[in-house]
PDB file of C-alpha atoms in Angstrom:
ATOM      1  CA  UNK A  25      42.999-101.374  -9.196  1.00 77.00           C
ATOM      2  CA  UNK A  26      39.155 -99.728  -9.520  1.00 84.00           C
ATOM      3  CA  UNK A  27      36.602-102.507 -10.131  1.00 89.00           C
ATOM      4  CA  UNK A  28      32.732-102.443 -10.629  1.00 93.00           C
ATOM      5  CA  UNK A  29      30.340-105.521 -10.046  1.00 95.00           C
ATOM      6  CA  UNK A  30      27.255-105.187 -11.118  1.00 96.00           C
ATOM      7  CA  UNK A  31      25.595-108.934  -9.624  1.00 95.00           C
ATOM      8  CA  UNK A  32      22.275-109.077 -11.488  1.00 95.00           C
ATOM      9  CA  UNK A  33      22.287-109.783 -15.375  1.00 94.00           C
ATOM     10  CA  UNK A  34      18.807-109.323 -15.183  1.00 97.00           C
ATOM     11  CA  UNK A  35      16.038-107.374 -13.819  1.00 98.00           C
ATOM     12  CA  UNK A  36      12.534-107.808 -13.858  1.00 98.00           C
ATOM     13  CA  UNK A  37       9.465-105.578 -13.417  1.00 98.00           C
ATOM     14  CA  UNK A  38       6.438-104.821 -13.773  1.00 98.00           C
ATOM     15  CA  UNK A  39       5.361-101.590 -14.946  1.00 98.00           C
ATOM     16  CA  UNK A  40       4.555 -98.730 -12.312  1.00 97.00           C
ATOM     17  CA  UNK A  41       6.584-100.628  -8.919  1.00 98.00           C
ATOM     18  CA  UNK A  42       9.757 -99.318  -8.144  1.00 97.00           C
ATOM     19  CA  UNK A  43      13.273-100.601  -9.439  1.00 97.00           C
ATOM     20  CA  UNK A  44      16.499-101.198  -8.184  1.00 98.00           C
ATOM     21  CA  UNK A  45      19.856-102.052 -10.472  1.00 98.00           C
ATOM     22  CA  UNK A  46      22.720-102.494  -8.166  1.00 98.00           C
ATOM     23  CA  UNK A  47      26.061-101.895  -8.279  1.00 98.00           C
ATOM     24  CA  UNK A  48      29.355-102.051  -5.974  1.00 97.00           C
ATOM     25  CA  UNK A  49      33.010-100.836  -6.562  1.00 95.00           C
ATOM     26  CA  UNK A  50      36.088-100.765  -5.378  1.00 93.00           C
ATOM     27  CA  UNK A  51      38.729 -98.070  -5.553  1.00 88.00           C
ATOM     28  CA  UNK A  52      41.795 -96.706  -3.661  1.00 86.00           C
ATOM     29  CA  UNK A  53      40.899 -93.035  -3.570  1.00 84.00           C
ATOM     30  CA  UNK A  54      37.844 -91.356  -3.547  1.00 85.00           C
ATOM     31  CA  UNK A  55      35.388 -92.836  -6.242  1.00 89.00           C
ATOM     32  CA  UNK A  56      33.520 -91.373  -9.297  1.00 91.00           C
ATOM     33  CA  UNK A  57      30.055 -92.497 -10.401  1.00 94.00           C
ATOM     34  CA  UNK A  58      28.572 -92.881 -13.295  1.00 95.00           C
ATOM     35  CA  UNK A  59      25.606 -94.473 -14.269  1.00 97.00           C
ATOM     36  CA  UNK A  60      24.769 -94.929 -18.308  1.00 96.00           C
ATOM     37  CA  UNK A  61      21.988 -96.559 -20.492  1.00 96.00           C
ATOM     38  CA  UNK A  62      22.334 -98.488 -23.790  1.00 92.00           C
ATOM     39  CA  UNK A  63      18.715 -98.950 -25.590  1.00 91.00           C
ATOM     40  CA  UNK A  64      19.269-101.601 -28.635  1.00 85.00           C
ATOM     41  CA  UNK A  65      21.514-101.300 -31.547  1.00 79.00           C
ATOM     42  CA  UNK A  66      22.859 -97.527 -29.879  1.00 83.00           C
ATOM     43  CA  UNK A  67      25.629 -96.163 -27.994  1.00 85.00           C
ATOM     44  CA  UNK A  68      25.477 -95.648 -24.319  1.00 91.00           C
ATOM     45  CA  UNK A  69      23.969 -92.322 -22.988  1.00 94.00           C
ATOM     46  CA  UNK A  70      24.938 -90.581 -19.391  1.00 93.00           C
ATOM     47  CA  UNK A  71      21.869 -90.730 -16.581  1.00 96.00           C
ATOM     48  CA  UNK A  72      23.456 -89.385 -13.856  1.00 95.00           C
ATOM     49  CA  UNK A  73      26.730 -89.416 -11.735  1.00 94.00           C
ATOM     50  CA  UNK A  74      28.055 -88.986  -7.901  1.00 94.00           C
ATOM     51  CA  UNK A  75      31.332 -87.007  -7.742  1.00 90.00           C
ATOM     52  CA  UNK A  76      30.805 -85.183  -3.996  1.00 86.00           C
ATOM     53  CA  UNK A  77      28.138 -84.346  -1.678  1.00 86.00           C
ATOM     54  CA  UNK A  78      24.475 -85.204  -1.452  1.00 89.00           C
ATOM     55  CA  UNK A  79      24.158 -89.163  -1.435  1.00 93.00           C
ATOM     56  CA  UNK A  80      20.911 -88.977  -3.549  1.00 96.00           C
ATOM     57  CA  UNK A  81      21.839 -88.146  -7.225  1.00 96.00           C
ATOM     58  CA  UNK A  82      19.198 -87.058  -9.069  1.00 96.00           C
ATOM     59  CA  UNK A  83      19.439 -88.049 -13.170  1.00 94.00           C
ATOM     60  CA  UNK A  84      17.665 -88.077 -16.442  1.00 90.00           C
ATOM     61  CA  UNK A  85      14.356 -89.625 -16.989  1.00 92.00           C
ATOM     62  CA  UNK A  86      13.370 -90.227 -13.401  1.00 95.00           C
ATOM     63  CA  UNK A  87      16.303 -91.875 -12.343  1.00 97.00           C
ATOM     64  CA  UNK A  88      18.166 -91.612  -8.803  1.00 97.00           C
ATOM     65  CA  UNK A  89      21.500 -93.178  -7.195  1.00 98.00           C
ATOM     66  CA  UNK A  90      22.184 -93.514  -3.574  1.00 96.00           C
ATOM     67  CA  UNK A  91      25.982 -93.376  -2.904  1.00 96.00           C
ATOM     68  CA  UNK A  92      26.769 -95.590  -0.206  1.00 96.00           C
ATOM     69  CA  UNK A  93      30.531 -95.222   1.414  1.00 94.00           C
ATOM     70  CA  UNK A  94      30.001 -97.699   3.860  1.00 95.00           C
ATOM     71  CA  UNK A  95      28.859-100.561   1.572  1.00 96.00           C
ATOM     72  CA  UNK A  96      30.803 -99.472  -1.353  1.00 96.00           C
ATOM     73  CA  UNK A  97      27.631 -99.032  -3.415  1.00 97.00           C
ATOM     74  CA  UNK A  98      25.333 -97.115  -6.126  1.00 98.00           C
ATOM     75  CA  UNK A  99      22.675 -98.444  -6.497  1.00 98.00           C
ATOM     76  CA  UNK A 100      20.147 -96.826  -9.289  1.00 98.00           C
ATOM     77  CA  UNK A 101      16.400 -96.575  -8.705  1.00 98.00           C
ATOM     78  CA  UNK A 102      13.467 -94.991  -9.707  1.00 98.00           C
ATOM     79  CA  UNK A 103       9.840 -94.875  -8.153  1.00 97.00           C
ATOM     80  CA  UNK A 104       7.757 -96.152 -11.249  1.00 97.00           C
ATOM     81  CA  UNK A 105       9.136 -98.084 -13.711  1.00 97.00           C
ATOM     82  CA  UNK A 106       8.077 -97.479 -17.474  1.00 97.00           C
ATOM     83  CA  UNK A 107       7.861-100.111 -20.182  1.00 96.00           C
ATOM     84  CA  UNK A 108      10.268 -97.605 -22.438  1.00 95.00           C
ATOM     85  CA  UNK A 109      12.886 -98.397 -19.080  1.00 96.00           C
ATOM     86  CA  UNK A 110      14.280-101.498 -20.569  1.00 96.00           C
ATOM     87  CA  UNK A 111      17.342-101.117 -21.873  1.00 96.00           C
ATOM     88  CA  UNK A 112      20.813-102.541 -21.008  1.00 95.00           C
ATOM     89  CA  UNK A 113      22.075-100.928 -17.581  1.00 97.00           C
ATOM     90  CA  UNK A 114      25.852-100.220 -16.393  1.00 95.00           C
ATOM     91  CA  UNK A 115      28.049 -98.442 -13.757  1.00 96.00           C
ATOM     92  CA  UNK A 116      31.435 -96.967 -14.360  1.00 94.00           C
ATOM     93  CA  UNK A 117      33.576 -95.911 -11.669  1.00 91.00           C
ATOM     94  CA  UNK A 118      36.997 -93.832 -11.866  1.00 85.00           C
ATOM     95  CA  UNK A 119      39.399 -93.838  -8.981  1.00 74.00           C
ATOM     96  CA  UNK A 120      40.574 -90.741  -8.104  1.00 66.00           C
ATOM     97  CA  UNK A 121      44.105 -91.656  -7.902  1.00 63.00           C
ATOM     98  CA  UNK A 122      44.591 -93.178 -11.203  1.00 61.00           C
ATOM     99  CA  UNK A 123      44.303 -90.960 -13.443  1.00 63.00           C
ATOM    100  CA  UNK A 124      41.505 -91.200 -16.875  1.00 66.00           C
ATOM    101  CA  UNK A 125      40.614 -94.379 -16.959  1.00 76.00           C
ATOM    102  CA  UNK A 126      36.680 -95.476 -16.296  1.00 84.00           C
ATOM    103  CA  UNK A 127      35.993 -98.525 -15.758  1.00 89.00           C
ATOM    104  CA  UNK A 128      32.765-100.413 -16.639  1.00 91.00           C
ATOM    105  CA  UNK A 129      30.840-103.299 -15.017  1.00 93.00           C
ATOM    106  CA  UNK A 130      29.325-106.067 -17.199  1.00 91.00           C
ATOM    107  CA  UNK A 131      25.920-104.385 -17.551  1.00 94.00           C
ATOM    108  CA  UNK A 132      22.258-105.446 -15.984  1.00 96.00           C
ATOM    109  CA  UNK A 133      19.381-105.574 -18.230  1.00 96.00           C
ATOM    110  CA  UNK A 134      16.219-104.223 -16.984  1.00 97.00           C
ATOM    111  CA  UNK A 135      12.879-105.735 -18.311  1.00 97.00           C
ATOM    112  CA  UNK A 136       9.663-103.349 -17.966  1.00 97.00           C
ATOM    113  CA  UNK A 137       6.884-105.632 -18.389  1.00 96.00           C
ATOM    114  CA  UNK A 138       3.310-104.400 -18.628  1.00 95.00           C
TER     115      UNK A 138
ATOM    116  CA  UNK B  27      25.447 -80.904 -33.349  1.00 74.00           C
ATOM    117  CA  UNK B  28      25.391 -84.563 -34.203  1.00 82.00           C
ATOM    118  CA  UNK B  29      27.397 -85.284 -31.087  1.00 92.00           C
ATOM    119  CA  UNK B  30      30.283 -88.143 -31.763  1.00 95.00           C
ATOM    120  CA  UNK B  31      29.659 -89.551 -34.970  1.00 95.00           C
ATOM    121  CA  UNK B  32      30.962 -92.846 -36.154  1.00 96.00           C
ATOM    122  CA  UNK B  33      31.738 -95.313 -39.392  1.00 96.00           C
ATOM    123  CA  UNK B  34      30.643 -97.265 -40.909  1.00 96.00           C
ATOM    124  CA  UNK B  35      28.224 -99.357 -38.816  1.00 94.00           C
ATOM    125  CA  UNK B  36      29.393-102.725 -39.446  1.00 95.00           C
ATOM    126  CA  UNK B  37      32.135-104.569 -40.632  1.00 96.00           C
ATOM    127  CA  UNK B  38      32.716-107.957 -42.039  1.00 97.00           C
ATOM    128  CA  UNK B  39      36.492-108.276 -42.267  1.00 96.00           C
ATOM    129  CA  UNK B  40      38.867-111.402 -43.348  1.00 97.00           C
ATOM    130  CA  UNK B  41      41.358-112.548 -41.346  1.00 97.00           C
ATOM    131  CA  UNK B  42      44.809-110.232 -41.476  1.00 96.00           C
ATOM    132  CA  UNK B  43      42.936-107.536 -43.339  1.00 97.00           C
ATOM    133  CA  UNK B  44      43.278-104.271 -42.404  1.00 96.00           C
ATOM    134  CA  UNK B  45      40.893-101.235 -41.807  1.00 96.00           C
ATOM    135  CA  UNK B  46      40.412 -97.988 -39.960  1.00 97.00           C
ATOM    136  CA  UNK B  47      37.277 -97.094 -37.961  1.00 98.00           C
ATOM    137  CA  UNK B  48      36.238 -93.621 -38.095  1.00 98.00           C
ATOM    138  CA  UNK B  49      35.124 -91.149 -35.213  1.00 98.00           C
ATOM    139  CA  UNK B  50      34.304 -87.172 -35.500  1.00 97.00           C
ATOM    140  CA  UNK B  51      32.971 -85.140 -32.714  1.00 97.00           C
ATOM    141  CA  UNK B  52      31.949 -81.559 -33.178  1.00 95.00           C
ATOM    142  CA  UNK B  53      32.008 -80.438 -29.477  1.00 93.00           C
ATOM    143  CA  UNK B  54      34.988 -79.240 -29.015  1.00 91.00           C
ATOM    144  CA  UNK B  55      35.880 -82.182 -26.819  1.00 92.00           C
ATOM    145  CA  UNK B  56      39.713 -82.513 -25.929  1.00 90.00           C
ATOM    146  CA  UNK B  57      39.320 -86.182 -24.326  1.00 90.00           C
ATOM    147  CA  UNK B  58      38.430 -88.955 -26.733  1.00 92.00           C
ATOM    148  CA  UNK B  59      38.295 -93.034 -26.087  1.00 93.00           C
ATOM    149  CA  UNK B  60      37.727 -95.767 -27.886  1.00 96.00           C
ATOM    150  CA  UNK B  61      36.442 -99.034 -26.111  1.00 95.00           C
ATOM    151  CA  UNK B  62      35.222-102.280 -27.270  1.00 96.00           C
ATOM    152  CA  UNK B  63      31.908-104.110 -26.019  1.00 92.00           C
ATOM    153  CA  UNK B  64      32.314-107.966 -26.029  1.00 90.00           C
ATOM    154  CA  UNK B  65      28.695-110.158 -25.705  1.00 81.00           C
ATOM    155  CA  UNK B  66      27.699-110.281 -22.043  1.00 75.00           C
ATOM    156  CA  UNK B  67      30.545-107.561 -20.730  1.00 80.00           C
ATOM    157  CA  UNK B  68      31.195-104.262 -20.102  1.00 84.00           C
ATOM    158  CA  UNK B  69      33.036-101.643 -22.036  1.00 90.00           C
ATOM    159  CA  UNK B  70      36.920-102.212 -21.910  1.00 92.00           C
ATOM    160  CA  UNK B  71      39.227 -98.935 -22.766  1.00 91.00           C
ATOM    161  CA  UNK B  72      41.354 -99.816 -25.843  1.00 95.00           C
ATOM    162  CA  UNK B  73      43.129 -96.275 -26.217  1.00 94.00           C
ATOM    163  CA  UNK B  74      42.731 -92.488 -25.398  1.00 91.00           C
ATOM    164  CA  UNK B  75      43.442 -89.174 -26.111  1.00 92.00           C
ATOM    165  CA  UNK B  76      43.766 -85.972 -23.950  1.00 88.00           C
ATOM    166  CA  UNK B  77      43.980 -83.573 -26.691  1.00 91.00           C
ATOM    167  CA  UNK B  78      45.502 -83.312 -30.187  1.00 93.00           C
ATOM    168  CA  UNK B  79      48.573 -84.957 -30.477  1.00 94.00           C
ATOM    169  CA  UNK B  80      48.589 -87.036 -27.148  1.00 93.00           C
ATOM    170  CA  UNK B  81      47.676 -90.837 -27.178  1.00 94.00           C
ATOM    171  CA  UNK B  82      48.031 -93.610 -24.253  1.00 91.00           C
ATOM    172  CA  UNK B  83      46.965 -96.888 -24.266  1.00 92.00           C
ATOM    173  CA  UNK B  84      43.888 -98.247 -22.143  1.00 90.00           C
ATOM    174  CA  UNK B  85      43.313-101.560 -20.712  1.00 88.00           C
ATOM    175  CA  UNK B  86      43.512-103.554 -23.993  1.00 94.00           C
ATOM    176  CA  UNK B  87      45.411-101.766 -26.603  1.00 96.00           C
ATOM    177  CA  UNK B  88      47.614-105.082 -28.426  1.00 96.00           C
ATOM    178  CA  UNK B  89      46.656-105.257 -32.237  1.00 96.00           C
ATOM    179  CA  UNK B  90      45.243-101.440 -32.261  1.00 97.00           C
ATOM    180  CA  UNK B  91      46.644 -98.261 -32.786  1.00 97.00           C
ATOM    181  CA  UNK B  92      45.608 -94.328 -32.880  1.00 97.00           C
ATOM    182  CA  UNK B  93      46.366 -91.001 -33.924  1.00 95.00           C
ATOM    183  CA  UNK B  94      44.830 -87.870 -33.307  1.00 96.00           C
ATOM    184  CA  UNK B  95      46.097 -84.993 -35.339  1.00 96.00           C
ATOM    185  CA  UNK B  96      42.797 -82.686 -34.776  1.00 96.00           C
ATOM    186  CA  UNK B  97      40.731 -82.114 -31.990  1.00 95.00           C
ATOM    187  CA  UNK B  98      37.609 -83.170 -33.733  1.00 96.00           C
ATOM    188  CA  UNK B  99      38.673 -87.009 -34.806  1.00 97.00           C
ATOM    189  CA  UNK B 100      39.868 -89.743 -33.456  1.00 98.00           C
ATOM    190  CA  UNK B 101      40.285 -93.408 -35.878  1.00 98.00           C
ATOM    191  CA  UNK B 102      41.517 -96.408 -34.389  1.00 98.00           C
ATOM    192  CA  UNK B 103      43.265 -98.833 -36.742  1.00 97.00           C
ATOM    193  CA  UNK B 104      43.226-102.595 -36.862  1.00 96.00           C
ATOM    194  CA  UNK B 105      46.257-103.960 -39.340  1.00 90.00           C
ATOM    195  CA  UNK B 106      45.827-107.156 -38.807  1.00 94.00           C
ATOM    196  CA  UNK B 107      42.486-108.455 -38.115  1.00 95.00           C
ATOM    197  CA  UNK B 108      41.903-111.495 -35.850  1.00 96.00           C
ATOM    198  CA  UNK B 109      38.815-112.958 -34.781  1.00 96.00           C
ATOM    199  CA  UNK B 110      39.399-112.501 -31.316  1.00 95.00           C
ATOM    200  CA  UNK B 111      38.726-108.757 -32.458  1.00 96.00           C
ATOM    201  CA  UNK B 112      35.502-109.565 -33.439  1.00 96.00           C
ATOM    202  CA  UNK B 113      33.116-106.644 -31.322  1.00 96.00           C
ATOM    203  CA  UNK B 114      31.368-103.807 -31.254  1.00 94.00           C
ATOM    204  CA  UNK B 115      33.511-100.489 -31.011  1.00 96.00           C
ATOM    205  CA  UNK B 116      32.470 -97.526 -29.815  1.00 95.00           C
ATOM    206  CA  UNK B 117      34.408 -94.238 -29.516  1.00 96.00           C
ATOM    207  CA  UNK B 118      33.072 -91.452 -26.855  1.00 94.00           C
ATOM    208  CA  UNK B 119      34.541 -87.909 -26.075  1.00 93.00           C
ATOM    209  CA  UNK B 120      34.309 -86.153 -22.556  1.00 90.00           C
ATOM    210  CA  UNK B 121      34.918 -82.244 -22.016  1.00 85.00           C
ATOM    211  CA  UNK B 122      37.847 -80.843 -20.466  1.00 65.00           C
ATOM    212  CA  UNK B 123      40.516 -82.334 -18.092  1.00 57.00           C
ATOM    213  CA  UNK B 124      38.451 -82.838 -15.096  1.00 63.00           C
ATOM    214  CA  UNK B 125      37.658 -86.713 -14.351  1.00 65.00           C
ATOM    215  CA  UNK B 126      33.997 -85.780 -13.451  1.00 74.00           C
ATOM    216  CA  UNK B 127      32.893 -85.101 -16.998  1.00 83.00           C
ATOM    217  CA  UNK B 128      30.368 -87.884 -18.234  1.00 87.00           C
ATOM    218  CA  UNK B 129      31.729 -89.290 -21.654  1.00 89.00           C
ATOM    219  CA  UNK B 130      29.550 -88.996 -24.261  1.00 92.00           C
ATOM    220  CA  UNK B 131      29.170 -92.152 -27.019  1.00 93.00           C
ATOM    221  CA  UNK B 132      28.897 -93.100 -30.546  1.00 94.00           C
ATOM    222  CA  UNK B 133      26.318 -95.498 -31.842  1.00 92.00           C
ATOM    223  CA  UNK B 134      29.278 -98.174 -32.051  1.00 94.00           C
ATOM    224  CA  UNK B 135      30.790 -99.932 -35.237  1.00 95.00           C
ATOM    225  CA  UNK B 136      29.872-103.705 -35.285  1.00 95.00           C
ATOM    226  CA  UNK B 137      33.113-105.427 -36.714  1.00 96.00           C
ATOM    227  CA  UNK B 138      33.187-109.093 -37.596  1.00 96.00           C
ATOM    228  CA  UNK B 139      36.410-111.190 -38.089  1.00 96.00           C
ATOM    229  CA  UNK B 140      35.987-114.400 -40.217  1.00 95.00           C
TER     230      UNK B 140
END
């Protein structure tokens, strides 16, 4: 079965130093990535996502992954963080071999303080 | 384009009352989901759709159930209403049949069981 773990239910930072929101998964076949933010009171909205090839994915607003095969990781970053960052993080990952089904991890929220 | 529209917003429901949530998308989309966000935890599928007529059931489907007789909407129906059901609900649509589409979301319906 495809799981995501997502270890941190809370990040902090301050405004301008880089961030990191990690995430690790497990599948059987060959794994799809996605990353997606919530802001308050909406629904969630794609960043970016790792299907094949470069290990960098570049996203939306700044935001980068690093696919990892060895440690089973993907990991979101970005360089400078923003106050507008915080929001309510998660990774999804979908198994190759089984089929439609995307599976979330609990969700890490990141706090931009100024 | 509004995207993937849903209603209404919230929900205060009795206990074995009955009620349908609504979701429209006007993408042409031919996957739709619907999922359910507990406090503290990820998404969890309840049930999908890979096209007009064609329904499965997700991770936690017991006391839901679907149709989808267009392309463009999706409702999910509680009959019974427990608290346990007690959640936000959000529906999402993805394009095509390839698994490496991002979904796209709904702001979510806020349902409370009392």
């Amino acid at each position: 079965a495809q799981s995501v773990a997502q270890p941190e239910d809370q990040v902090n930072v301050a405004e301008g130093n880089p961030l990191t929101v990690k995430c690790t998964y497990s599948v059987s076949g060959n794994p799809y990535l996605f990353w997606y933010v919530q802001y308050p009171n909406r629904g969630l909205q794609f960043l970016l996502k790792y299907i094949t090839g470069d290990n960098l994915v570049k996203g939306s607003y700044g935001f980068e992954a690093e696919f990892n095969k060895s440690q089973t990781s993907f990991h979101l970053k970005k360089p400078s963080a923003l106050v507008s960052d915080s929001a309510l993080y998660f990774c999804a990952v979908r198994d190759g071999n089984a089929g439609n089904m995307l599976t979330f991890g609990g969700g890490t929220r990141l706090m931009v303080k100024p | 384009n509004a995207g993937v529209t849903q209603t209404p917003k919230f929900r205060i429901l009795k206990i074995g009352q009955s009620m349908t949530l609504q979701c429209t998308q006007d993408m042409n989309h031919n996957y739709m989901y619907w999922y359910r966000q507990d406090p503290g935890m990820g998404l969890k599928l309840i049930y999908y759709s890979v096209g007009a007529g064609i329904t499965d059931k997700g991770e936690v489907p017991n006391g839901y159930n679907v149709s989808r007789s267009t392309t463009e909407d999706f409702p999910l129906r509680l009959e019974l209403a427990a608290p346990s059901q007690t959640s936000v609900y959000f529906c999402a649509s993805s394009y095509g049949g390839s698994r490496y589409n991002e979904q796209f979301f709904g702001p979510g319906t806020r349902l409370t069981v009392l």
